[in-house]
Amino acid sequence: MNFSLPPQTGRWSRVVLQTSEGPTKGVSMHRLFHAGFLSVLFLFAGIGSLQAQQINVTGRVTSVDDHGALPGVSVFVKGTQTGTVTDADGRYTISVPSPSSVLVISFIGYKTTEVPVDGRSTVDVSIESDITQLGEVVVTAFGIAQEKKALVSATQEVAGKDLALSKETNLVDALNAKVAGVNITRQGGSAGAASSIVIRGFSSVNGENQPLFVVDGVPINNAYRTTARGSSVDAPNRAIDINPNDIETINVLKGPAATALYGIQAGSGVVIITTKKGKRSDDKNVSVNFSSNYSMDKIMRNFPANMRFGQGDGSVYNTTTFSHFGPPITTLRYDGTDLNPADPRGRIVDMNDPTAIADARVIPVNNQDKFYQIGKTWDNNLSLSGGNKNSTFYLSLGNYSQDGIIPNNEYDRTSLKVTAETSLHDKFKIAGSATYVYSTSTRFGRGDNLSDVIQGTVRTPPTFDNSAGYVYPLTGAQRQFRAQPDNPFWTINFNPYKDEVNRIIGYVQATYDPTSWLNIMYRVGTDVASDKRNQQWAKGSTGGDGTPGGRVLQDVYNDRQINSDLIATATKTFGDFNVSLLVGHNYFTRSNGRQYIDGRNLLVPGLYNIGNTQESLVQIQNLETKKTAAVLSRLSVDYKNMLFLEMTGRNEWTSTLRSPNNSFFYGSGGLGFVFTEAFNMDDGVLSFGKLRGAYAEAGRDAAPYSDQTFYSSRSVVSGAWSTLSLRFPLAGSGIGSVDLSNTAGNPALRPERTKTMEFGTELKFLNNRIGLDVTYYRKLDVDQIILITTPGSTGFTNKRINAGEIENKGWEVVLNATPVQQNKFSWDITANFTRNRNMVLELPVDRIALAGFGNLRPLVKKGEPFSVFYGTAFLRDDKGNLIIDANGYPQRSPITADNPSGDLKIGDPNPDWLMGVRNTFSYSNLSLTFLWDFRKGGDVANITSNWQRATGVPDFTYDRNHMVVFNGVTADGSPNTKQVLINEAYYIGIGNRDIAERFVEDGSWIRLRDVSLSYGLPSSVVSKMKMKRLNVSLYGRNILLFTGYSNIDPETNFSGPNSSIGVDAFGTPTSRSYGVSLNATF
């Protein structure tokens, strides 16, 4: 055997051992060489010191990261040449000259540690890894760990401890402002509400724009489903079922080469979640960790609402109207009679009314303050981990319980997770994991609905107190300010929406190493869930989708998916080339079943059971299945640890397309070049430099049964919503029937194609004190599967075709820096920046409406960004001035032959750029960290304000009965000088009431996303409490918000995680939270 030592550069260079069988490379050979060479060295160096032996010291060296034994670790006696190395179990024996000797522990990739002997005969040591010596390792496709240095496309990893800083319910929210290229939006502020996550922009018109979620190599379901009827609630996305306390890391795969191996499910990116595994403790087999968090949530701010004017029209008090255009409240009095059953103080009359009591003034009621409560959240988690040399286990039990800011709005999640791994042989290992999640929630309607609590609160005039009672005691009838909407206190007590979820996620994995260069892995995983939903309206409900006689909806979803991976990986070294070839097979199947039933008119009040309903039964039963199979490969070549080539290929077969389009191939290729390694450029300033580039294509199939024209079952009920105008075979009979779908199947559908290229660089300066990662990308999605309108003469109204192109391109920047690093004090900065530009390049039609909100519509339109706002707009001249008509009011965009709707582009919800900046200050055991979230641009359609203006509810309608002059020009271009009266007629039907542009606002913000102050008690104190670690934290979320947006919070989206974004329509208010956290390890 011939060997050569590398130059002393302060870190180990690559060592190649030449044997008769050729070169061999790997960490194990490094450790073997290190241990063998030093053993010989220490043998001779220690002979002269044997006579001076006074104390024999034994011990064990382990890693702080996983508590595992470290073989081949150097153990020296400081100031001497006496030393040894640890054996395979990390144990050592060494003679020291005196009880005050100091041991020096050193090992490749770990920080050198000095430990005083202090007269002990046993000295066990745990040492920390040093990332400046070892390359950073990240988890990529199929759960395979790769050195980040070798990656050829962009990924970004977030550690579990960083996720925990936010203390979020939903792990999607926990990623907010932490990852470049990722845009996250909350649906609303309800307990357990959904959040959407979009990576590198919206890219599919009718497809899935949410990324694939993978837990420990198993794809999981992140479905978002709204409730059955229009009383929509803040429904969850199913990633909320994952307990963030079980997460070790999250790696977001954004680049093409990183996502290509996952196939059609990964067209919008991949979020890889690696959960915690078993670890051995320093002194016993089981380590116990307990954490408890408690927080209080307060509404961010109230909706802008009227507090000056009473219910009525034309400045006249009127209890039957929706409007707040009544007289000033200061002019109203109670008359003290018993003619008003809703208020014992009597009727409300004008102060000059003969029945008015002079000192019985009407005091305006802030119904929002009286309704919203202080929310409370408990999050408790207990975990145990341990094992021995061959096996490890991890067991966790967690409970998250949240009471929202809306009374009776609750979300509760209990999770149990078990993970185990064992080596049956030095070449064969099996592992498995199972997670059971049980969650329940109680939610209430929001949006354009007269039974939802948001409208019921905001639209109630300040002359009526909702909290004074919601039921008349004698009759049991509802107490409300008018026939509609429902009193919000009635709704939260009688009209809840409840769901109950049981879910199991798990896998079994076997790994076999037949030779030192070949690894074979088989893993089968499953995700099974039952989601039971129940929505009810009590008798006497008058708003929303309820009926006066009451109503019950029951909706049950049963989801199951199974994923199977067989992966073989061969790794060999040929001279200066290290080659890895991965080949594999994937099989995936998914089924989604639904049973829905709807009954009206309760026979017995208060018994919300389908069997207690008297009419209008509607029943739906669906089962949707999908299967895919694929063969795949990846070739990785490493030349001298400085030039990296990676190529992938995957052929997919899918059940949702017809032959020959159901089989399609795609692949990727990328290069990475570490130029600092190639040119020996480590001069102390530039520590590391790398260039990378990649190109990839991927496919995306159609929704199940898109290739077929199918029949649907219907229940024929006269006048019921579900009949869809169907009157066969017998109208009004309640007899079931079938109906041919209005959408024609298309057997010629092809898969959508995504073509992505990216270029990037990674730079590190000043011995890795500063790190910079910059990426430019361009993604083109072609052959979009789009639902278009067809002529009625075809017998159908819709058909799916392949057409359309959407482009996303932009920049991503990630910065890590440590400006200050001293003995006890450090300051760390992590920042990320995103700039994405989205454009619809081709469409088969002029426009596709994603949703409709009166005179405003989010559209997909050629030549415009995705989901751009179109609607009625102000008429302007060439200089942008408003054109004022002869009556003194702004004019709206005209209706022409070329533009029959008169709609123009009035906003773009896509932000100009996003940025997150985290600062962490640490002093000894005290740490302060806070995350700032910046968004520039991104319009918000304030539908809440738009819908309310005609009733005088928003506070901007205070400017009534005043003369104003609108800034603008008249038809001849001269400045407008005409005064007009701003009154009730102006807001409800004259002037710019029908101009939607007025209600599109800039959604920019600066937000203090989270802040945490933590203190770790000293080990001298903790050890006396029989603990290893004890940490106490104070934290907050959404503490500060700076925005010009007029409603509560521009971070909202009425439509949930789908294609329509930037719409605020009576959404549940967001909140700010303050909490305390305790974390103890035994």
PDB file of C-alpha atoms in Angstrom, residues 724-895:
ATOM      1  CA  LEU A 724     -79.324  21.446 -11.833  1.00  0.00           C
ATOM      2  CA  SER A 725     -82.636  22.128 -13.644  1.00  0.00           C
ATOM      3  CA  LEU A 726     -83.089  18.371 -14.069  1.00  0.00           C
ATOM      4  CA  ARG A 727     -86.702  17.156 -14.072  1.00  0.00           C
ATOM      5  CA  PHE A 728     -86.316  13.514 -14.991  1.00  0.00           C
ATOM      6  CA  PRO A 729     -87.975  11.151 -14.386  1.00  0.00           C
ATOM      7  CA  LEU A 730     -90.452  12.791 -12.020  1.00  0.00           C
ATOM      8  CA  ALA A 731     -90.035  16.372 -10.815  1.00  0.00           C
ATOM      9  CA  GLY A 732     -90.516  16.922  -7.117  1.00  0.00           C
ATOM     10  CA  SER A 733     -90.651  13.223  -6.297  1.00  0.00           C
ATOM     11  CA  GLY A 734     -87.233  12.849  -4.730  1.00  0.00           C
ATOM     12  CA  ILE A 735     -86.547   9.925  -7.078  1.00  0.00           C
ATOM     13  CA  GLY A 736     -82.929   9.403  -8.027  1.00  0.00           C
ATOM     14  CA  SER A 737     -81.665   9.498 -11.607  1.00  0.00           C
ATOM     15  CA  VAL A 738     -78.527   9.914 -13.664  1.00  0.00           C
ATOM     16  CA  ASP A 739     -77.354  12.774 -15.827  1.00  0.00           C
ATOM     17  CA  LEU A 740     -74.778  12.858 -18.640  1.00  0.00           C
ATOM     18  CA  SER A 741     -71.921  15.191 -17.768  1.00  0.00           C
ATOM     19  CA  ASN A 742     -71.852  18.600 -19.442  1.00  0.00           C
ATOM     20  CA  THR A 743     -68.094  18.152 -19.948  1.00  0.00           C
ATOM     21  CA  ALA A 744     -67.050  16.047 -22.908  1.00  0.00           C
ATOM     22  CA  GLY A 745     -64.191  13.612 -22.360  1.00  0.00           C
ATOM     23  CA  ASN A 746     -61.121  13.970 -24.525  1.00  0.00           C
ATOM     24  CA  PRO A 747     -59.257  10.694 -25.226  1.00  0.00           C
ATOM     25  CA  ALA A 748     -56.542  12.609 -27.112  1.00  0.00           C
ATOM     26  CA  LEU A 749     -55.280  14.541 -24.073  1.00  0.00           C
ATOM     27  CA  ARG A 750     -51.510  14.702 -23.679  1.00  0.00           C
ATOM     28  CA  PRO A 751     -49.539  15.397 -20.489  1.00  0.00           C
ATOM     29  CA  GLU A 752     -48.611  18.952 -19.660  1.00  0.00           C
ATOM     30  CA  ARG A 753     -44.896  19.650 -20.049  1.00  0.00           C
ATOM     31  CA  THR A 754     -42.701  21.733 -17.775  1.00  0.00           C
ATOM     32  CA  LYS A 755     -39.347  22.910 -19.137  1.00  0.00           C
ATOM     33  CA  THR A 756     -37.007  24.553 -16.662  1.00  0.00           C
ATOM     34  CA  MET A 757     -33.502  25.889 -16.808  1.00  0.00           C
ATOM     35  CA  GLU A 758     -31.538  27.574 -14.066  1.00  0.00           C
ATOM     36  CA  PHE A 759     -28.086  28.984 -13.372  1.00  0.00           C
ATOM     37  CA  GLY A 760     -26.634  29.762  -9.994  1.00  0.00           C
ATOM     38  CA  THR A 761     -23.596  30.414  -7.887  1.00  0.00           C
ATOM     39  CA  GLU A 762     -22.653  29.674  -4.296  1.00  0.00           C
ATOM     40  CA  LEU A 763     -19.991  31.780  -2.615  1.00  0.00           C
ATOM     41  CA  LYS A 764     -18.540  31.729   0.899  1.00  0.00           C
ATOM     42  CA  PHE A 765     -16.219  34.362   2.306  1.00  0.00           C
ATOM     43  CA  LEU A 766     -13.955  34.892   5.316  1.00  0.00           C
ATOM     44  CA  ASN A 767     -13.727  31.261   6.401  1.00  0.00           C
ATOM     45  CA  ASN A 768     -17.441  30.716   5.799  1.00  0.00           C
ATOM     46  CA  ARG A 769     -18.509  33.704   7.913  1.00  0.00           C
ATOM     47  CA  ILE A 770     -20.492  34.958   4.884  1.00  0.00           C
ATOM     48  CA  GLY A 771     -22.407  32.751   2.465  1.00  0.00           C
ATOM     49  CA  LEU A 772     -24.237  33.827  -0.711  1.00  0.00           C
ATOM     50  CA  ASP A 773     -26.402  31.720  -3.030  1.00  0.00           C
ATOM     51  CA  VAL A 774     -27.830  33.352  -6.170  1.00  0.00           C
ATOM     52  CA  THR A 775     -30.089  31.594  -8.705  1.00  0.00           C
ATOM     53  CA  TYR A 776     -31.709  32.669 -11.953  1.00  0.00           C
ATOM     54  CA  TYR A 777     -34.418  30.420 -13.398  1.00  0.00           C
ATOM     55  CA  ARG A 778     -36.872  30.251 -16.266  1.00  0.00           C
ATOM     56  CA  LYS A 779     -39.769  27.808 -16.236  1.00  0.00           C
ATOM     57  CA  LEU A 780     -42.096  27.227 -19.171  1.00  0.00           C
ATOM     58  CA  ASP A 781     -45.265  25.161 -18.819  1.00  0.00           C
ATOM     59  CA  VAL A 782     -46.674  24.095 -22.189  1.00  0.00           C
ATOM     60  CA  ASP A 783     -49.578  21.966 -23.405  1.00  0.00           C
ATOM     61  CA  GLN A 784     -51.676  23.163 -20.498  1.00  0.00           C
ATOM     62  CA  ILE A 785     -54.772  21.030 -19.881  1.00  0.00           C
ATOM     63  CA  ILE A 786     -57.501  23.647 -20.032  1.00  0.00           C
ATOM     64  CA  LEU A 787     -61.280  23.492 -19.708  1.00  0.00           C
ATOM     65  CA  ILE A 788     -62.833  25.524 -22.505  1.00  0.00           C
ATOM     66  CA  THR A 789     -66.435  26.398 -23.431  1.00  0.00           C
ATOM     67  CA  THR A 790     -67.877  24.536 -26.416  1.00  0.00           C
ATOM     68  CA  PRO A 791     -70.914  25.359 -28.583  1.00  0.00           C
ATOM     69  CA  GLY A 792     -74.201  23.994 -27.269  1.00  0.00           C
ATOM     70  CA  SER A 793     -74.748  22.269 -30.601  1.00  0.00           C
ATOM     71  CA  THR A 794     -72.118  19.718 -29.605  1.00  0.00           C
ATOM     72  CA  GLY A 795     -74.332  18.495 -26.788  1.00  0.00           C
ATOM     73  CA  PHE A 796     -71.803  19.655 -24.207  1.00  0.00           C
ATOM     74  CA  THR A 797     -70.854  22.954 -22.637  1.00  0.00           C
ATOM     75  CA  ASN A 798     -67.197  22.230 -21.815  1.00  0.00           C
ATOM     76  CA  LYS A 799     -64.224  20.214 -22.975  1.00  0.00           C
ATOM     77  CA  ARG A 800     -60.619  19.813 -21.857  1.00  0.00           C
ATOM     78  CA  ILE A 801     -57.903  20.343 -24.436  1.00  0.00           C
ATOM     79  CA  ASN A 802     -54.122  20.802 -24.559  1.00  0.00           C
ATOM     80  CA  ALA A 803     -53.311  24.446 -25.166  1.00  0.00           C
ATOM     81  CA  GLY A 804     -51.654  27.381 -23.523  1.00  0.00           C
ATOM     82  CA  GLU A 805     -48.229  28.338 -22.201  1.00  0.00           C
ATOM     83  CA  ILE A 806     -47.252  30.008 -18.921  1.00  0.00           C
ATOM     84  CA  GLU A 807     -43.799  31.379 -18.168  1.00  0.00           C
ATOM     85  CA  ASN A 808     -42.199  32.047 -14.797  1.00  0.00           C
ATOM     86  CA  LYS A 809     -38.752  33.517 -14.485  1.00  0.00           C
ATOM     87  CA  GLY A 810     -36.920  35.199 -11.684  1.00  0.00           C
ATOM     88  CA  TRP A 811     -34.126  35.522  -9.167  1.00  0.00           C
ATOM     89  CA  GLU A 812     -33.551  33.901  -5.787  1.00  0.00           C
ATOM     90  CA  VAL A 813     -30.930  35.094  -3.318  1.00  0.00           C
ATOM     91  CA  VAL A 814     -29.984  33.517   0.013  1.00  0.00           C
ATOM     92  CA  LEU A 815     -27.525  35.234   2.368  1.00  0.00           C
ATOM     93  CA  ASN A 816     -26.039  33.816   5.570  1.00  0.00           C
ATOM     94  CA  ALA A 817     -23.641  35.872   7.642  1.00  0.00           C
ATOM     95  CA  THR A 818     -22.059  35.975  11.084  1.00  0.00           C
ATOM     96  CA  PRO A 819     -20.977  39.625  11.527  1.00  0.00           C
ATOM     97  CA  VAL A 820     -19.866  39.032  15.122  1.00  0.00           C
ATOM     98  CA  GLN A 821     -18.408  35.860  16.632  1.00  0.00           C
ATOM     99  CA  GLN A 822     -16.786  36.207  20.048  1.00  0.00           C
ATOM    100  CA  ASN A 823     -16.358  33.961  23.052  1.00  0.00           C
ATOM    101  CA  LYS A 824     -19.821  34.493  24.502  1.00  0.00           C
ATOM    102  CA  PHE A 825     -21.519  36.743  21.956  1.00  0.00           C
ATOM    103  CA  SER A 826     -22.536  36.097  18.352  1.00  0.00           C
ATOM    104  CA  TRP A 827     -24.750  37.762  15.776  1.00  0.00           C
ATOM    105  CA  ASP A 828     -26.110  35.719  12.862  1.00  0.00           C
ATOM    106  CA  ILE A 829     -28.108  36.947   9.868  1.00  0.00           C
ATOM    107  CA  THR A 830     -30.102  34.834   7.421  1.00  0.00           C
ATOM    108  CA  ALA A 831     -31.867  36.557   4.529  1.00  0.00           C
ATOM    109  CA  ASN A 832     -33.699  35.393   1.425  1.00  0.00           C
ATOM    110  CA  PHE A 833     -34.976  37.362  -1.555  1.00  0.00           C
ATOM    111  CA  THR A 834     -37.452  36.346  -4.275  1.00  0.00           C
ATOM    112  CA  ARG A 835     -38.348  38.092  -7.512  1.00  0.00           C
ATOM    113  CA  ASN A 836     -40.662  36.168  -9.852  1.00  0.00           C
ATOM    114  CA  ARG A 837     -42.206  37.393 -13.100  1.00  0.00           C
ATOM    115  CA  ASN A 838     -45.179  35.478 -14.405  1.00  0.00           C
ATOM    116  CA  MET A 839     -46.704  35.723 -17.879  1.00  0.00           C
ATOM    117  CA  VAL A 840     -49.382  33.853 -19.823  1.00  0.00           C
ATOM    118  CA  LEU A 841     -47.863  33.429 -23.282  1.00  0.00           C
ATOM    119  CA  GLU A 842     -50.572  31.440 -25.071  1.00  0.00           C
ATOM    120  CA  LEU A 843     -54.259  30.577 -24.539  1.00  0.00           C
ATOM    121  CA  PRO A 844     -56.837  28.934 -26.802  1.00  0.00           C
ATOM    122  CA  VAL A 845     -59.391  31.581 -25.797  1.00  0.00           C
ATOM    123  CA  ASP A 846     -59.181  35.267 -24.959  1.00  0.00           C
ATOM    124  CA  ARG A 847     -59.570  34.787 -21.229  1.00  0.00           C
ATOM    125  CA  ILE A 848     -60.446  32.241 -18.555  1.00  0.00           C
ATOM    126  CA  ALA A 849     -62.190  33.436 -15.425  1.00  0.00           C
ATOM    127  CA  LEU A 850     -60.836  31.852 -12.240  1.00  0.00           C
ATOM    128  CA  ALA A 851     -63.582  33.346 -10.065  1.00  0.00           C
ATOM    129  CA  GLY A 852     -66.144  36.139 -10.070  1.00  0.00           C
ATOM    130  CA  PHE A 853     -66.809  38.842  -7.493  1.00  0.00           C
ATOM    131  CA  GLY A 854     -69.428  41.074  -9.053  1.00  0.00           C
ATOM    132  CA  ASN A 855     -67.640  43.615 -11.198  1.00  0.00           C
ATOM    133  CA  LEU A 856     -64.181  42.167 -10.526  1.00  0.00           C
ATOM    134  CA  ARG A 857     -62.785  38.935 -11.919  1.00  0.00           C
ATOM    135  CA  PRO A 858     -59.381  37.232 -11.545  1.00  0.00           C
ATOM    136  CA  LEU A 859     -58.471  36.058 -15.048  1.00  0.00           C
ATOM    137  CA  VAL A 860     -55.978  34.037 -17.011  1.00  0.00           C
ATOM    138  CA  LYS A 861     -55.373  36.180 -20.089  1.00  0.00           C
ATOM    139  CA  LYS A 862     -52.754  36.071 -22.819  1.00  0.00           C
ATOM    140  CA  GLY A 863     -50.058  38.683 -22.358  1.00  0.00           C
ATOM    141  CA  GLU A 864     -50.884  39.208 -18.678  1.00  0.00           C
ATOM    142  CA  PRO A 865     -49.657  37.766 -15.384  1.00  0.00           C
ATOM    143  CA  PHE A 866     -51.518  34.812 -13.925  1.00  0.00           C
ATOM    144  CA  SER A 867     -54.753  35.634 -12.016  1.00  0.00           C
ATOM    145  CA  VAL A 868     -54.638  39.287 -13.049  1.00  0.00           C
ATOM    146  CA  PHE A 869     -57.606  41.422 -11.926  1.00  0.00           C
ATOM    147  CA  TYR A 870     -59.999  42.652 -14.604  1.00  0.00           C
ATOM    148  CA  GLY A 871     -63.053  44.746 -13.889  1.00  0.00           C
ATOM    149  CA  THR A 872     -64.777  48.072 -14.280  1.00  0.00           C
ATOM    150  CA  ALA A 873     -62.229  50.874 -14.274  1.00  0.00           C
ATOM    151  CA  PHE A 874     -61.987  54.634 -14.211  1.00  0.00           C
ATOM    152  CA  LEU A 875     -61.875  56.289 -17.614  1.00  0.00           C
ATOM    153  CA  ARG A 876     -58.573  58.138 -17.980  1.00  0.00           C
ATOM    154  CA  ASP A 877     -56.861  60.292 -20.556  1.00  0.00           C
ATOM    155  CA  ASP A 878     -53.434  59.605 -22.063  1.00  0.00           C
ATOM    156  CA  LYS A 879     -51.756  61.174 -19.037  1.00  0.00           C
ATOM    157  CA  GLY A 880     -53.610  58.999 -16.550  1.00  0.00           C
ATOM    158  CA  ASN A 881     -55.998  61.717 -15.331  1.00  0.00           C
ATOM    159  CA  LEU A 882     -59.558  60.776 -14.404  1.00  0.00           C
ATOM    160  CA  ILE A 883     -62.081  61.996 -16.927  1.00  0.00           C
ATOM    161  CA  ILE A 884     -64.987  63.679 -15.134  1.00  0.00           C
ATOM    162  CA  ASP A 885     -68.468  63.768 -16.691  1.00  0.00           C
ATOM    163  CA  ALA A 886     -70.787  66.779 -16.939  1.00  0.00           C
ATOM    164  CA  ASN A 887     -72.362  65.908 -13.555  1.00  0.00           C
ATOM    165  CA  GLY A 888     -68.994  66.073 -11.810  1.00  0.00           C
ATOM    166  CA  TYR A 889     -68.444  62.324 -11.271  1.00  0.00           C
ATOM    167  CA  PRO A 890     -65.596  60.120 -12.602  1.00  0.00           C
ATOM    168  CA  GLN A 891     -66.538  58.085 -15.638  1.00  0.00           C
ATOM    169  CA  ARG A 892     -66.118  54.338 -15.987  1.00  0.00           C
ATOM    170  CA  SER A 893     -64.389  52.463 -18.788  1.00  0.00           C
ATOM    171  CA  PRO A 894     -66.719  52.357 -21.801  1.00  0.00           C
ATOM    172  CA  ILE A 895     -68.356  49.320 -23.376  1.00  0.00           C
TER     173      ILE A 895
END
